[in-house]
Amino acid sequence: MKILLTGGAGFIGSNIALALQDNHDVTIIDNLSSGARESLDGFQGGILDVDVSQPFTLSQPFDAIIHEASITDTTFKPDEEMIRQNVDGFKNILALAEKNRAVLVYASSAGVYGNGPTPMKENQNLQPLNAYAKSKAMLDKVAAEQRKNITIVGLRYFNVFGPREHYKGKSASMIFQLRSQIRAGKAPRLFKFGEQVRDHIYVKDVVAATIKALESKKSGIYNIGTGKGSTFNEVLAAVQETLGTNKQVEYFDNPITDVYQVNTLADTPLAKSELGWKSEFTLKNAVKDYFHWLSEQEKK
């Protein structure tokens, strides 16, 4: 299968690219603004420097498009520019998919649910709290309007962590941040009082879901989460168990309560029944696998 992957130098995109390349002809387009090119070490396919939020043309045909490119930094300003770039980029990719009659799989986000009820179901009202989440909700709306023309599959990723996220710095997962703090000899820090809940999903599970979505014969939007929530305190416990540490936590006030999702938890039956996918990694197993990968990278 000839696959176009946008945002392939990013965190999730690079993991997808490396997983697909052995069995498919993969071309990446990415404006490389993240500085994450090193995430593609080992990738053998083509990489084109393209900003999908601007008009562009590609002459080669594709059977499928995976759209991972977007501005993901929730502190990006101004809000209107983030929304414009993310939505315009999706519309440009949608036009390319329609031209090629290609299956389109795109990254949405659990952020569209805001602080709505949990477990979060695909058909509940959306309550996005920040510009990033609002842009993803707009993508879902555009997709719903256009899915009669081609097969469009939206994946609402929950709280993804794992290999190749390190370049994101302050935007990397709390699991990465906690490990870094502890290894630096600092106290692990959590928002007061660590009772917030997240559906943390390992990037390897997300990659498997995205590849499964390529096989879909019909359009839809699906939650990609584990269906199990962990408090921040439980996440820290898993991190400390894996590292063999027992550092005292430092709780501090959350400075962004007005735009902060307190809890996320995916309702997952739809992805299982229609995509044939469910997560395989428990939180503890995922943390162990991830930290082993990080340790191996640090030896290089």
C-alpha angles and dihedrals in degrees: 000000000000107000131186113205119193119201089020094154092058129091102273094024094057091051090051092048094053092046094050103042098082093060104025142045102249127190119186126207117190135147087221090222090140092064088230099130089122088067087073096061104141096025111132102186132091122288120199123192100230133149103213092197087071126062112275140162132219120189100197119087124238134201094206140010126208110197112203099142116115143116103269102174104110090202092060112127141245098035093211091058093051091050092046094050095045095046096041090049091053093048091051091051091045090055090050091049092050091049090053096037084233129161108253120210115181139181116249123167145235084234088085089074095058111182093337122139121296140263084049114227126201093238099050123108114279119236107178113188104195140031094264092053091044090054091052091050088053090051090053090051093050091047092052090053094050104037092097088072100051139355108280121180120189119197118202100207115203123205103330124194137165147084120003097021095105095094089066091076111187090010093059118109123284087245091061091043094050092050091050093049094049095045089051089057094251130130113263109249127217134172111259118310106351094241096118113115128224133181097226113195126188116240091235088063090048091052090051091051092049093050090047089053090061088069094054116124095196139043123256148131120249139186112239105199139109096253088233125100127211126195117233087249090056091049091052090049090054091049093049093046091053093046093042093235136126106196121167112253122238112215119203138176118274106242096197105051093139093065100026127117105222096191136016125185126159126225099215112179093101094058090048096049100040104028098029090231136127132162118267104189124083115212093254094047091047093050091050093049092046095048090049089055091048091050091051091050091050091056092060 
